[in-house]
Short mmCIF file of C-alpha atoms in Angstrom, two decimals:
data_model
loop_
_atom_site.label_atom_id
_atom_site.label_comp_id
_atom_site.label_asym_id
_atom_site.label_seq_id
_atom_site.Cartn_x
_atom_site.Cartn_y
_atom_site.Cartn_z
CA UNK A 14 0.00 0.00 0.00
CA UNK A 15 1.35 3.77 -0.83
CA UNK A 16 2.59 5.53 2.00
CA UNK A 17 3.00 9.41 1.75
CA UNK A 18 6.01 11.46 4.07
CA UNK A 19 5.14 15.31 4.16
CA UNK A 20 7.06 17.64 5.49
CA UNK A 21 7.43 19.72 7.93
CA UNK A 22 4.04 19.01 9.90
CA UNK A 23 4.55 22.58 10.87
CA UNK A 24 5.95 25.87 9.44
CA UNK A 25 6.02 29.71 10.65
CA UNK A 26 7.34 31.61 7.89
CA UNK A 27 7.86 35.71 7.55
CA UNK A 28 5.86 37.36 4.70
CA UNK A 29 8.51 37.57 1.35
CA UNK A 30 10.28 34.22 2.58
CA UNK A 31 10.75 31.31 0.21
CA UNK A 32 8.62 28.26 0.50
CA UNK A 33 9.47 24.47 -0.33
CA UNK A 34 7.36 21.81 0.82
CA UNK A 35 8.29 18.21 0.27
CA UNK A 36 5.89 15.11 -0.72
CA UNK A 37 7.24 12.21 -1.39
CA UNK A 38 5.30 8.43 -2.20
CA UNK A 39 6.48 5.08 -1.38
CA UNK A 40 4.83 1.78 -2.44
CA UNK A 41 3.55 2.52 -5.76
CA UNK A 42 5.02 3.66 -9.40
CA UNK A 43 4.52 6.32 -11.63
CA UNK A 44 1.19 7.61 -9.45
CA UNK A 45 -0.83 10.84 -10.19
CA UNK A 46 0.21 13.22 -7.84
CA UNK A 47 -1.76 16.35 -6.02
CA UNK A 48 -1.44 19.27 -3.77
CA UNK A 49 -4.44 20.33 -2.39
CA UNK A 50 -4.71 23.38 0.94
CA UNK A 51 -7.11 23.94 3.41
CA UNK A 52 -7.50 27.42 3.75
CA UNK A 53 -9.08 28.12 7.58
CA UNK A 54 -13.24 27.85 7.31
CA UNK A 55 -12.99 26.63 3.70
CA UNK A 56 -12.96 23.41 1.98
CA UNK A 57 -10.15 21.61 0.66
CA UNK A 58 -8.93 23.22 -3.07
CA UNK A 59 -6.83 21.50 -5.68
CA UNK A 60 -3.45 23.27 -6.49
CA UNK A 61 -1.77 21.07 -8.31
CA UNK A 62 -1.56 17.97 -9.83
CA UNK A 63 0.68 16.09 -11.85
CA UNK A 64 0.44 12.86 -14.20
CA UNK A 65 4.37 12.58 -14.53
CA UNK A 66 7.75 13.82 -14.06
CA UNK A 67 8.00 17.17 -14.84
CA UNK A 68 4.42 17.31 -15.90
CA UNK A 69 2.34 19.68 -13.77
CA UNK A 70 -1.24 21.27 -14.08
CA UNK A 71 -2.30 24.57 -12.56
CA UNK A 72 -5.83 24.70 -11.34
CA UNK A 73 -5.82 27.85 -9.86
CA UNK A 74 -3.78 31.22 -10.38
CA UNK A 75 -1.42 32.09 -7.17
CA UNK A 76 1.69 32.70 -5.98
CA UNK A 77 2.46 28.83 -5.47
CA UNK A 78 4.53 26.71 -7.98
CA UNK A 79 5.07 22.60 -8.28
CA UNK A 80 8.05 20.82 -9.17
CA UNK A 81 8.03 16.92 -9.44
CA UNK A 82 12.13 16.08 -10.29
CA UNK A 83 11.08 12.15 -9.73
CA UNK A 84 8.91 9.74 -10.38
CA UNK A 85 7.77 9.56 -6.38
CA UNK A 86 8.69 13.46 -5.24
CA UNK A 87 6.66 16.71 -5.66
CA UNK A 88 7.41 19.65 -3.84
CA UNK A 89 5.15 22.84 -3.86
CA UNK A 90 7.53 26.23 -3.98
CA UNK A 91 7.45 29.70 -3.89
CA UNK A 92 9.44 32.58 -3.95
CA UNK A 93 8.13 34.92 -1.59
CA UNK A 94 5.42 34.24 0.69
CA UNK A 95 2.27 36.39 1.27
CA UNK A 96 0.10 36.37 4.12
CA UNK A 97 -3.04 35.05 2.07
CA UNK A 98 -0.88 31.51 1.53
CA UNK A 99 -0.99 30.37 4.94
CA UNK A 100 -3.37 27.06 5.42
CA UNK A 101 -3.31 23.68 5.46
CA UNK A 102 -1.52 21.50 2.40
CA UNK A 103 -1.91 18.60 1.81
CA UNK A 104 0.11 15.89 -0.74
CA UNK A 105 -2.27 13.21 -2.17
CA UNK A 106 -1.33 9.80 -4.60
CA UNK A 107 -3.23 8.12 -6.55
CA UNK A 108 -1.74 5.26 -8.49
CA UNK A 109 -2.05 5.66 -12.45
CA UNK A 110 -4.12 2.33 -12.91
CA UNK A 111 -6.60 3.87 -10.96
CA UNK A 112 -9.26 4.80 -13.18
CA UNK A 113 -12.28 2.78 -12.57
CA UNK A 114 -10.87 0.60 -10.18
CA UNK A 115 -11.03 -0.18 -6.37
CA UNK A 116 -7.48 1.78 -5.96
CA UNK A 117 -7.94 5.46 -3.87
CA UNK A 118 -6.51 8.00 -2.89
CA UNK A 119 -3.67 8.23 0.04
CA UNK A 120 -3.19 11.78 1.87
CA UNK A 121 -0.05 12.69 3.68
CA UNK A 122 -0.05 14.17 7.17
CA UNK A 123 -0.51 17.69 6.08
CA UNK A 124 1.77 20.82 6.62
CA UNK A 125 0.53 23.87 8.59
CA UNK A 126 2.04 26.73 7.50
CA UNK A 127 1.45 29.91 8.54
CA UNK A 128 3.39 33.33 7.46
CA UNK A 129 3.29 36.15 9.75
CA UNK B 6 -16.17 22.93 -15.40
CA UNK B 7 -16.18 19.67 -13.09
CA UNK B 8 -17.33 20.89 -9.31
CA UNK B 9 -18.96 19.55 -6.17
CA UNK B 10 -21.06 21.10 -3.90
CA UNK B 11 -22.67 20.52 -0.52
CA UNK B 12 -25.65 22.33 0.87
CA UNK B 13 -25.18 22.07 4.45
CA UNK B 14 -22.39 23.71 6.19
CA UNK B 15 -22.50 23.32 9.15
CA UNK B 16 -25.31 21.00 11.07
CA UNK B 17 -26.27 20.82 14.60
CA UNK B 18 -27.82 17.32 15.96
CA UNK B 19 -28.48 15.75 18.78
CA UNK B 20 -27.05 11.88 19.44
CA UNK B 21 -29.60 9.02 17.97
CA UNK B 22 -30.61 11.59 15.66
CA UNK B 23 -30.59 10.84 11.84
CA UNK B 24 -28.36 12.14 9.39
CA UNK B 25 -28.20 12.83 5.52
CA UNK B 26 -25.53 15.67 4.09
CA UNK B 27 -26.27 16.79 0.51
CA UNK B 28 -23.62 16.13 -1.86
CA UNK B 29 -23.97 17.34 -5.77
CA UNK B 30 -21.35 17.08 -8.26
CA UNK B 31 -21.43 18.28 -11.77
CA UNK B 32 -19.87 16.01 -14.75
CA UNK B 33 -21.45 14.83 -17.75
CA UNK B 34 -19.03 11.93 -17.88
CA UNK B 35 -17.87 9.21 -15.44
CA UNK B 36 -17.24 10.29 -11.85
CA UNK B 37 -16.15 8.19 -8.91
CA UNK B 38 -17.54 9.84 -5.80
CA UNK B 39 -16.24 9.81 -2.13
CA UNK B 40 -16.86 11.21 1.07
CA UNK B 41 -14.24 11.65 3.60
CA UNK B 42 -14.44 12.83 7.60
CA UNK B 43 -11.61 14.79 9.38
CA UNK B 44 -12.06 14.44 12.75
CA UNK B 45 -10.79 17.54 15.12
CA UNK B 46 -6.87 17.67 15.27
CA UNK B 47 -7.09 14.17 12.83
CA UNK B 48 -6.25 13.61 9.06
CA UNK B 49 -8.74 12.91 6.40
CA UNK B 50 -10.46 9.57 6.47
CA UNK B 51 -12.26 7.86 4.10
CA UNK B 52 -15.72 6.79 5.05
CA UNK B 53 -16.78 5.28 1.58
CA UNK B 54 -16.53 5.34 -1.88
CA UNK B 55 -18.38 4.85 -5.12
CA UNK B 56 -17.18 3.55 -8.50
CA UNK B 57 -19.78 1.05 -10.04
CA UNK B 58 -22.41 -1.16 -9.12
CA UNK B 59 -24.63 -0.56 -6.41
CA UNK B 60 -25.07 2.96 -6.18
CA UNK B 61 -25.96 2.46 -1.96
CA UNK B 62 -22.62 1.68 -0.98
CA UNK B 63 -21.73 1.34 2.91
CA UNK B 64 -18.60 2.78 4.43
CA UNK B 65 -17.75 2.26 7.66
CA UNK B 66 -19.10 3.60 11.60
CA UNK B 67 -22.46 2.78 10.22
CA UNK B 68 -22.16 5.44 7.42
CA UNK B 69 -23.73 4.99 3.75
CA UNK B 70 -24.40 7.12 0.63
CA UNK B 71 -26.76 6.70 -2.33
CA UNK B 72 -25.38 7.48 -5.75
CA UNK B 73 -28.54 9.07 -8.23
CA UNK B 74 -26.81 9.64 -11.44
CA UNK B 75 -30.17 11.29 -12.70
CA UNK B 76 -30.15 13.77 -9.90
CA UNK B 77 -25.74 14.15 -9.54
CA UNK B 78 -26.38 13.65 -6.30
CA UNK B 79 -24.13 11.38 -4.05
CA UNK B 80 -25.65 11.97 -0.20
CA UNK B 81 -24.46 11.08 3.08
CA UNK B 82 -26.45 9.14 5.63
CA UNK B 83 -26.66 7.25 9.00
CA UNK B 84 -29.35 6.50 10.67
CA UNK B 85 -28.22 7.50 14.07
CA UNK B 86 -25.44 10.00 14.94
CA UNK B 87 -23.32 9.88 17.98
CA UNK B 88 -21.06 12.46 20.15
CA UNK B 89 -18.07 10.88 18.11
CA UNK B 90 -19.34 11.90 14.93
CA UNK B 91 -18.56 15.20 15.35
CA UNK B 92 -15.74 16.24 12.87
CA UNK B 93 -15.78 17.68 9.49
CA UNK B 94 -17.26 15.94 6.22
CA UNK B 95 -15.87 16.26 2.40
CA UNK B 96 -17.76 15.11 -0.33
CA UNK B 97 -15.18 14.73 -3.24
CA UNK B 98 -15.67 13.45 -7.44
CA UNK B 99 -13.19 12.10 -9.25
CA UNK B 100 -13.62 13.25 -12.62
CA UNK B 101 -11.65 12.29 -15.79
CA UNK B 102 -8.84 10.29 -16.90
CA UNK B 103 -6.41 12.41 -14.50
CA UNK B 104 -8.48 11.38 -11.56
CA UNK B 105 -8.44 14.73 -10.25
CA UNK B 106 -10.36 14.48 -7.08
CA UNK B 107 -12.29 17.70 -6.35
CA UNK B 108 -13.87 18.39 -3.01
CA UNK B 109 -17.02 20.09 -1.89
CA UNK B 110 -16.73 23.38 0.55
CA UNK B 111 -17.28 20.94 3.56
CA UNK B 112 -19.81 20.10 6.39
CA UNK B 113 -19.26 20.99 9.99
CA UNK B 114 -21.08 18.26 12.47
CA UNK B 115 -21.92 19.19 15.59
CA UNK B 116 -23.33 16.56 17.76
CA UNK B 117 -24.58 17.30 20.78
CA UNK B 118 -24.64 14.89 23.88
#
């Protein structure tokens, strides 16, 4: 079964500070990737995704990027951090054979971040 | 665009009541629907899931949903809630070949002893 490692769990970062996050995915191969955040009193929204390495999908304009260098790794950057960025994010897998099938979705433990 | 949608945002029951949370999606193609809890301080679970078949499909802590495909609807039910089910409720499709899963805004459960 896939196994996700996120990190950190936790992050306090000053506005105009770089951002990397880290997601990486053990137990599978080639799986469809996904960075999601939890803003506070809102749902959870889909940042990212990616079907491949170096292959990544924007869903939604901000001041985030996503990198995936391997096959199993996919970090969520940015250059300088604003205020309106801090929530919850999340890393999620889903292996590629996926579609149709009994296989789900596995989240990682989430990083808080918040920028002051 | 694909989206999903629930109704309720936050609901306020006592224990032994019943339960349903609205869940809507919109897809004209094949979705596979979930819903997921988060309990307070926890990660997010997965209650059930729907890909084929029988569209009542049971999930666990007593939980079940009922897929309509002529209504888009995928709701949430049990027939009686306890002080543990408090926590927070995603409804979430899976839409396309890239299996991005989209989630709903979320429902808040509040149950009261």
């Amino acid at each position: 079964s896939q196994t996700i490692h996120q990190w950190p769990a936790t992050l306090v970062q000053p506005v105009g500070s770089p951002l990397s996050l880290e997601c990486t995915v053990e137990g599978t191969s080639n799986p469809n990737l996904y960075w999601y955040r939890q803003a506070a009193g809102r749902g959870l929204q889909l940042l990212f995704y990616s079907v491949g390495i170096g292959q990544i999908s924007s869903e939604v304009p901000q001041n985030l990027s996503a990198s995936r260098p391997q096959d199993r790794q996919f970090i969520l950057s940015s250059k300088k951090l604003l205020l309106s960025d801090s929530g919850f994010y999340l890393c999620a897998s889903r292996p590629l054979n996926a579609a149709g099938s009994s296989y789900g979705y596995t989240f990682g433990s989430g990083t808080r971040l918040t920028v002051v | 665009a694909q989206s999903v949608s629930q109704h309720n945002h936050h609901v306020i029951l006592s224990e032994a009541a019943s339960l349903e949370l609205g869940c809507n999606y919109s897809y004209g193609g094949t979705v596979n629907l979930f819903w997921y809890v988060q309990y307070p301080g926890q990660h997010l679970q997965l209650l059930l899931k729907y890909f084929s078949g029988d569209p009542l499909v049971k999930g666990i802590k007593g939980f079940e949903a009922e897929f309509i495909k002529s209504k888009f609807s995928f709701n949430l039910r049990k027939p009686s809630v306890q002080w543990s089910d408090t926590a927070e409720y995603f409804c979430a499709g899976a839409f396309g070949n890239t299996g991005k899963l989209i989630f709903g805004q979320g429902t808040t459960l509040q149950v009261k002893p």
